[in-house]
Short mmCIF file of C-alpha atoms and ligand atoms in Angstrom, two decimals:
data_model
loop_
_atom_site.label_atom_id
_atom_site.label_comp_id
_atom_site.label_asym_id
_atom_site.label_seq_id
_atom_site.Cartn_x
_atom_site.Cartn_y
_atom_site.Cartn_z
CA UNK A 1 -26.87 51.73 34.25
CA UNK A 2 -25.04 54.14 31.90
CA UNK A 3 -23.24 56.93 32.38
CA UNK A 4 -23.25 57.86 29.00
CA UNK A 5 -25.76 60.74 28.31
CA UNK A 6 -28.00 58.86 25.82
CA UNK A 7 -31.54 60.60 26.08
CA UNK A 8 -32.09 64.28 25.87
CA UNK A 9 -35.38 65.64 26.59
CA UNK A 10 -37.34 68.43 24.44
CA UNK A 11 -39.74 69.87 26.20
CA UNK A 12 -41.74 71.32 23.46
CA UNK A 13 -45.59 71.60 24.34
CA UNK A 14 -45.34 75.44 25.12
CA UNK A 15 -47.86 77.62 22.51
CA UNK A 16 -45.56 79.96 21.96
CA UNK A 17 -47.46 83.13 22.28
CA UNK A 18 -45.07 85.31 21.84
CA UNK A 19 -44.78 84.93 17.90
CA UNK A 20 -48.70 85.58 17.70
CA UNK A 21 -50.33 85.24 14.59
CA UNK A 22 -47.71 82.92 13.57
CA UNK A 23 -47.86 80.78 16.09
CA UNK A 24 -51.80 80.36 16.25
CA UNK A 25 -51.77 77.33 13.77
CA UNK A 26 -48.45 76.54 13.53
CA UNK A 27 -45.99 74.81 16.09
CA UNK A 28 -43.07 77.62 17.42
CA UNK A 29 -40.59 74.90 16.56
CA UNK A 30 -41.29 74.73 13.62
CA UNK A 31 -41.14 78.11 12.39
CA UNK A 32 -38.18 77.91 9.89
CA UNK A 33 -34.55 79.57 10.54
CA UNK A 34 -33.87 79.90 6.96
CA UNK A 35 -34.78 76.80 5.52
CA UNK A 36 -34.81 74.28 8.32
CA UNK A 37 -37.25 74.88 11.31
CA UNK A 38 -36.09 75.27 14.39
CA UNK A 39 -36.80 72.03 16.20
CA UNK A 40 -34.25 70.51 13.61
CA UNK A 41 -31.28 73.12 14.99
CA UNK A 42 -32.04 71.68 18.32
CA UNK A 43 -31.96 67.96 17.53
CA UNK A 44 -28.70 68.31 15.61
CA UNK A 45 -27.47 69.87 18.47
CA UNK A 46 -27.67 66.56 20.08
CA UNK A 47 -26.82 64.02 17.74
CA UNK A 48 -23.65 66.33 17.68
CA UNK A 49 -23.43 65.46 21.45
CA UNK A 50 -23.91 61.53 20.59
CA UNK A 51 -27.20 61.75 22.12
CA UNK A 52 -29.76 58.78 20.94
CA UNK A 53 -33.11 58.98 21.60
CA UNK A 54 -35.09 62.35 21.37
CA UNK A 55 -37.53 62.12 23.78
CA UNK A 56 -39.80 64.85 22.73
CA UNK A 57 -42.74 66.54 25.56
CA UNK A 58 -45.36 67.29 22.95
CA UNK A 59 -48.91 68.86 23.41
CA UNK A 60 -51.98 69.12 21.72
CA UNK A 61 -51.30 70.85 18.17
CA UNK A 62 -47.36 69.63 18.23
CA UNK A 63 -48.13 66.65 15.82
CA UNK A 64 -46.54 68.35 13.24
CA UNK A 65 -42.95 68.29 15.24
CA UNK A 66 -43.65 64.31 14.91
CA UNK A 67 -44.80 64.19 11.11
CA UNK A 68 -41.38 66.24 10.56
CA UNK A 69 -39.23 63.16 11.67
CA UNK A 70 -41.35 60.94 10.20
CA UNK A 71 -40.59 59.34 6.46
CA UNK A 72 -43.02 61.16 4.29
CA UNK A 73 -44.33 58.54 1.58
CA UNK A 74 -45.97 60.10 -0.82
CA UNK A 75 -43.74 63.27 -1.00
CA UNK A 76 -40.14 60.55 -1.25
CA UNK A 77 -42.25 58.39 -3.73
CA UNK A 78 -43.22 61.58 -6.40
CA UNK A 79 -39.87 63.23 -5.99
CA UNK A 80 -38.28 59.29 -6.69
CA UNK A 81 -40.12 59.33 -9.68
CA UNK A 82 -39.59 62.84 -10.97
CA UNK A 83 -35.66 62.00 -10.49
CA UNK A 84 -35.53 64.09 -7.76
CA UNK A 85 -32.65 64.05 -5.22
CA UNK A 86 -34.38 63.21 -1.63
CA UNK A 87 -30.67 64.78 -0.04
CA UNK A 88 -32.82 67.55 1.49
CA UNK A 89 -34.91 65.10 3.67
CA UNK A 90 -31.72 63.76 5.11
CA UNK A 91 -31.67 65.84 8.53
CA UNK A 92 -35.28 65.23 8.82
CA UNK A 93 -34.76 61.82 8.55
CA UNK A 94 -34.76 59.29 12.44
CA UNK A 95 -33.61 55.93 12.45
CA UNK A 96 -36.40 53.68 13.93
CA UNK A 97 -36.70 54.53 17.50
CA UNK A 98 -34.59 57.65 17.70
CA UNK A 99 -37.57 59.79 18.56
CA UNK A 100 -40.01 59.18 21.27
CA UNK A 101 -42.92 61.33 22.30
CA UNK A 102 -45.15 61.73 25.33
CA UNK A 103 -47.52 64.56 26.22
CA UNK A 104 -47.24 66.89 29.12
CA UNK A 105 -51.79 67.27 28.99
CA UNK A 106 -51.26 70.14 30.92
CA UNK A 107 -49.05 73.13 30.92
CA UNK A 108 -47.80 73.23 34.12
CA UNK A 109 -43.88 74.61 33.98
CA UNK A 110 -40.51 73.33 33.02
CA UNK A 111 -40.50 71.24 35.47
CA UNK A 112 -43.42 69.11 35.03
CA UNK A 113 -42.58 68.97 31.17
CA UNK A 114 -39.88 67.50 32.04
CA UNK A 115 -41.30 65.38 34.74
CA UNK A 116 -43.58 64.27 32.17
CA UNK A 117 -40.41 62.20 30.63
CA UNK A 118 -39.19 60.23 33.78
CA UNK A 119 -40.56 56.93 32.49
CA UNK A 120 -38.86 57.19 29.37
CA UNK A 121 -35.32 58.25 30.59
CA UNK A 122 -35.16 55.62 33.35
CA UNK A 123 -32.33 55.58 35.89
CA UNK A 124 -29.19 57.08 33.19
CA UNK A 125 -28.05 61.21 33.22
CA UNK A 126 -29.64 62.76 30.69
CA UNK A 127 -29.74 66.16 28.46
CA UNK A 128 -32.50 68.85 28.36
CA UNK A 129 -32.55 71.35 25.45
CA UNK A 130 -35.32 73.78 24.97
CA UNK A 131 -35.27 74.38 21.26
CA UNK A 132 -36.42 77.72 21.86
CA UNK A 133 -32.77 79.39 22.36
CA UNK A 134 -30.75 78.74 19.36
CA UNK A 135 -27.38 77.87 20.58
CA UNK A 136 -24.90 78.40 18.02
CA UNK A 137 -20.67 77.62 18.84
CA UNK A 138 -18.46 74.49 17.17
CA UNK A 139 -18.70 72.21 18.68
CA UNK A 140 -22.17 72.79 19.64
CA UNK A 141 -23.83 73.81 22.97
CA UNK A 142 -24.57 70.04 24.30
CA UNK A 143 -21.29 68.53 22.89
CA UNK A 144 -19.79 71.46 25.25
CA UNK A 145 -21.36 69.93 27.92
CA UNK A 146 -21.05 66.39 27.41
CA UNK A 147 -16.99 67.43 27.56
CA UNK A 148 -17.25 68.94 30.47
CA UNK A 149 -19.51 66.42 32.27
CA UNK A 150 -16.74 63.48 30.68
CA UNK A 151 -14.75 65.33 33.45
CA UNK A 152 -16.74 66.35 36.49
CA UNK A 153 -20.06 64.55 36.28
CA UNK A 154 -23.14 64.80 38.34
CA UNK A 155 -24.92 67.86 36.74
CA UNK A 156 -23.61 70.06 34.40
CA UNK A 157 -25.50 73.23 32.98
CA UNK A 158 -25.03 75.69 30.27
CA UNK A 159 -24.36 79.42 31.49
CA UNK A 160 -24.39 82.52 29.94
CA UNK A 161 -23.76 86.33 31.22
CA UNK A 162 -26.22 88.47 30.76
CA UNK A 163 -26.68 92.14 31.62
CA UNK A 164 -27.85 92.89 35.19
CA UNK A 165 -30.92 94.41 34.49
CA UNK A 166 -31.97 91.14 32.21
CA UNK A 167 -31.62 88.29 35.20
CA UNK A 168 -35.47 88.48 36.20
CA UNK A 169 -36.03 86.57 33.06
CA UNK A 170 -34.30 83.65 33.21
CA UNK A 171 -32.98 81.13 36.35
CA UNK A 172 -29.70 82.29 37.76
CA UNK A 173 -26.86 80.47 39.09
CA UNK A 174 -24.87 81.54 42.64
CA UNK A 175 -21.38 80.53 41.38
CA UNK A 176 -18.47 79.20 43.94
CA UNK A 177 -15.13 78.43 42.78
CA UNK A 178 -14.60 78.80 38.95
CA UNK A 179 -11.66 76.83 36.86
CA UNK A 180 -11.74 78.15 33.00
CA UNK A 181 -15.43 78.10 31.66
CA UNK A 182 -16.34 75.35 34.39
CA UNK A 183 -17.97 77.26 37.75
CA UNK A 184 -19.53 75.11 40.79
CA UNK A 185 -22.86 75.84 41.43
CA UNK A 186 -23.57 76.73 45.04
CA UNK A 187 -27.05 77.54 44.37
CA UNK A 188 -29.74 78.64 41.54
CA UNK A 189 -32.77 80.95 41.36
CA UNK A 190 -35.80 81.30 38.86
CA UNK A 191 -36.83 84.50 37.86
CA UNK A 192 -34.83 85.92 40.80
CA UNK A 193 -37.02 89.79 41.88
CA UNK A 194 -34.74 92.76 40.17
CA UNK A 195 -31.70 93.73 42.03
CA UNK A 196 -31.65 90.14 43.71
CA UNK A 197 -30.02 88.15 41.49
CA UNK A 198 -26.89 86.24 42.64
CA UNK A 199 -25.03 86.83 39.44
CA UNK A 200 -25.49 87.31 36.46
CA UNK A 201 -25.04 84.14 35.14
CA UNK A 202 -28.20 82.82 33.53
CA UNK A 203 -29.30 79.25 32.62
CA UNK A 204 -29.77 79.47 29.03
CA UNK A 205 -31.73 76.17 28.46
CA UNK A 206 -29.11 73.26 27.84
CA UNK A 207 -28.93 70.66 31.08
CA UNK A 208 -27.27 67.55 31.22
CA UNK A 209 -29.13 65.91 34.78
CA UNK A 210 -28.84 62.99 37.02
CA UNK A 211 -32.30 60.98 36.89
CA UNK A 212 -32.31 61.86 40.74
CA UNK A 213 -33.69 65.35 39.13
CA UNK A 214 -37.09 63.88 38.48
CA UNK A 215 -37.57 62.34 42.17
CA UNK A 216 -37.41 66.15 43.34
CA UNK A 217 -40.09 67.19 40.40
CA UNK A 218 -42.06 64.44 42.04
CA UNK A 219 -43.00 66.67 44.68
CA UNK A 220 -45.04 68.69 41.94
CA UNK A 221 -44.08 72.16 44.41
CA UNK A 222 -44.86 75.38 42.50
CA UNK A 223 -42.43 78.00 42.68
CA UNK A 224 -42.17 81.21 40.49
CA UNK A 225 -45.01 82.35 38.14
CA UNK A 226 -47.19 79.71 40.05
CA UNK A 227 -45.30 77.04 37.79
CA UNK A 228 -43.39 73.41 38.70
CA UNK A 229 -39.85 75.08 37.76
CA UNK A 230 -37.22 72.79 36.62
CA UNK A 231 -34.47 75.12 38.35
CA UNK A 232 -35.84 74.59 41.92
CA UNK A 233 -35.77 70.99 41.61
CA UNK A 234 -31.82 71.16 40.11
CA UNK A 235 -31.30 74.03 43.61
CA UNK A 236 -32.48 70.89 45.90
CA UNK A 237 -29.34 68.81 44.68
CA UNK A 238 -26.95 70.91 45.33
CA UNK A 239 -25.22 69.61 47.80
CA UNK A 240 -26.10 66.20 47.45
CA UNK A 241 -24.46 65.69 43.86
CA UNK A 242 -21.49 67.66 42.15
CA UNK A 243 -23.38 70.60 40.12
CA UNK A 244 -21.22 73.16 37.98
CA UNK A 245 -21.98 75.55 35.10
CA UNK A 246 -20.15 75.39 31.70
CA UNK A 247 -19.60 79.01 30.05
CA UNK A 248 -20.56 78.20 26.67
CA UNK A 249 -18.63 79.38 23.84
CA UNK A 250 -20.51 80.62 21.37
CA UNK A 251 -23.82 83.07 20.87
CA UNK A 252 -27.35 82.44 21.54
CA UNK A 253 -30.45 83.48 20.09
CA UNK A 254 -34.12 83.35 21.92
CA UNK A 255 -36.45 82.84 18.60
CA UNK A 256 -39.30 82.95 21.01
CA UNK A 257 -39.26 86.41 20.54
CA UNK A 258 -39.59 88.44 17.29
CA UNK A 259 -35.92 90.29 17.39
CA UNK A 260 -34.16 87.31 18.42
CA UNK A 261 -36.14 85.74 15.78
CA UNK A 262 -34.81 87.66 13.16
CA UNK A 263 -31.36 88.07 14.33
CA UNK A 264 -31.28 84.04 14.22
CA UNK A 265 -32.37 84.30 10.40
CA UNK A 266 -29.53 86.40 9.86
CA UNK A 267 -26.77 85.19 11.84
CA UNK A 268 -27.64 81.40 10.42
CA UNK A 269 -27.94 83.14 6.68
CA UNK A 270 -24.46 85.23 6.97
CA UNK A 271 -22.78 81.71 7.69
CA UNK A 272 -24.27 80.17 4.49
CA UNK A 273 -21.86 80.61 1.09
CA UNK A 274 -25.23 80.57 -0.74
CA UNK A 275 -27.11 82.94 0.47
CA UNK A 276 -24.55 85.39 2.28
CA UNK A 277 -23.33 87.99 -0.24
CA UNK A 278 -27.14 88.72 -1.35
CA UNK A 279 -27.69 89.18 2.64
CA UNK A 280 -24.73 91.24 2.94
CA UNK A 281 -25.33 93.21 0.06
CA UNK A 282 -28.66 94.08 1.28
CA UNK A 283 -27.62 95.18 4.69
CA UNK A 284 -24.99 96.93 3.52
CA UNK A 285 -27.39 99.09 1.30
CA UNK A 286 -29.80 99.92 4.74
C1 LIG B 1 -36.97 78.74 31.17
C2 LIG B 1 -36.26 78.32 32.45
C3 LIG B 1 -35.20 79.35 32.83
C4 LIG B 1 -34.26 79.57 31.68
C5 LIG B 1 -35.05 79.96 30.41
C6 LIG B 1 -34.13 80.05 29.21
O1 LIG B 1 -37.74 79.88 31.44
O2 LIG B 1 -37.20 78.15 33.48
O3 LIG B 1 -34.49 78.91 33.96
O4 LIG B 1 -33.32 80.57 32.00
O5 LIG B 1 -36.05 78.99 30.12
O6 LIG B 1 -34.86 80.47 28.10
P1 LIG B 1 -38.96 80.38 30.49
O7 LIG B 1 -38.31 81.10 29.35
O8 LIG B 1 -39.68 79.14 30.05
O9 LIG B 1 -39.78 81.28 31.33
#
């Protein structure tokens, strides 16, 4: 068994309601963040961490997610023979067995998504990432992580502060003792009631787990919104297995909603050369 966080997890079946129309034939992920869609952000993420298989929780409609990764034949083949350059493609591209995919048939929470997985990750620590939050910092979110867990172990979780009145939305953390950005975690909540939140230290959707995680989700208990939540199965460890939050450096964007949306277009845009003084230059004139 490895130590070595190998796997990472999408869980990307969710239909993304929030971005209605677009969303109605088109997977969230990959709704573009300039000119790359979001699903690719994510992935890079983690093969910045040194992560090697994608193990992606897919649903019905989320095909396209797969195609993405795929080689695409015809469209290499024409642009070969036009004299194209195929450097574009590169991201996009997965060596043979990098991505894996298996389908969570119903939507049942985090938690089960990522239940849905345990065959594939086995008995090794592995990474979560929901591609949803954009998490943007050098080195990246995950590569954070995988620094700090080189040092602690067990389970270590991205956390972020958010303002008091925003905590309902999101799992919590009760933080104990705190050395720089690391925190132990004495105990978590999901969607804690408003004015009940332990902190305001929220999960922002990066995890790097001990497989022991999934025996918990085994249990299939529901807890808030009627949903298997992936944050009450991490609360039943704690205790049992070192558990600390990481303060990542850096910002985050939620592109499952329309603002954060946006604001990911232009934060991503304003840090591209090509396309930042026409950006700029537009703003400026608003
Ligand atoms: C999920 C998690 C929650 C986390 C959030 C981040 O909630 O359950 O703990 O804070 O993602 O986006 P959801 O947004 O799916 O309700």
């Amino acid at each position: 068994m490895s130590n070595r966080v190998r796997k990472a997890v999408f869980p990307v079946a969710g239909l993304g309601t929030r971005l209605l129309p677009a969303t109605k034939a088109v997977a969230k992920e990959m709704l573009t963040i300039v000119d790359r869609p979001l699903i690719q952000y994510a992935v890079d993420e983690a093969r910045e961490a040194g992560i090697e298989q994608m193990i992606f929780v897919t649903g019905r409609g989320k095909t396209s997610l797969v195609d993405y990764f795929d080689v695409a034949f015809e469209l290499e083949t024409s642009m070969r023979s036009a004299g194209k350059s195929l450097d574009a493609l590169e991201p996009s591209r997965t060596r043979f067995g990098e991505l894996v995919t298996v389908r969570q048939q119903q939507p049942l929470g985090l938690g089960h998504a990522v239940w849905c997985a345990r065959e594939i990750v086995g008995d090794e620590p592995f990474a979560v990432l929901l591609p949803d939050e954009l998490m943007l910092g050098r080195p990246g979110c995950l590569a954070q992580l995988v620094e700090a867990y080189e040092m602690v172990g067990g389970n270590v979780v991205a956390a972020l502060e958010v303002p008091p009145d925003q905590t309902h939305k999101y799992g919590v953390i009760d933080p104990g003792a705190t050395d720089g950005r690391l925190t132990e975690i004495r105990g978590m909540v999901e969607k804690p009631s408003p004015g009940t939140a332990p902190s305001n230290l929220m999960l922002p959707g990066r995890y790097i787990l001990q497989p022991e995680v999934m025996r918990q989700l085994d249990s299939q208990e529901t807890g808030a919104g009627g949903e298997i939540q992936l944050t009450d199965a991490m609360a039943r460890l704690i205790g049992e297995q070192p558990f600390h939050a990481y303060k990542f450096e850096g910002a985050r964007h939620d592109c499952g909603s329309a603002a954060g949306f946006v604001i990911a277009n232009l934060a991503i845009a304003l840090e591209r050369d090509d396309i930042a003084p026409k950006v700029r230059e537009y703003l400026a004139g608003r």
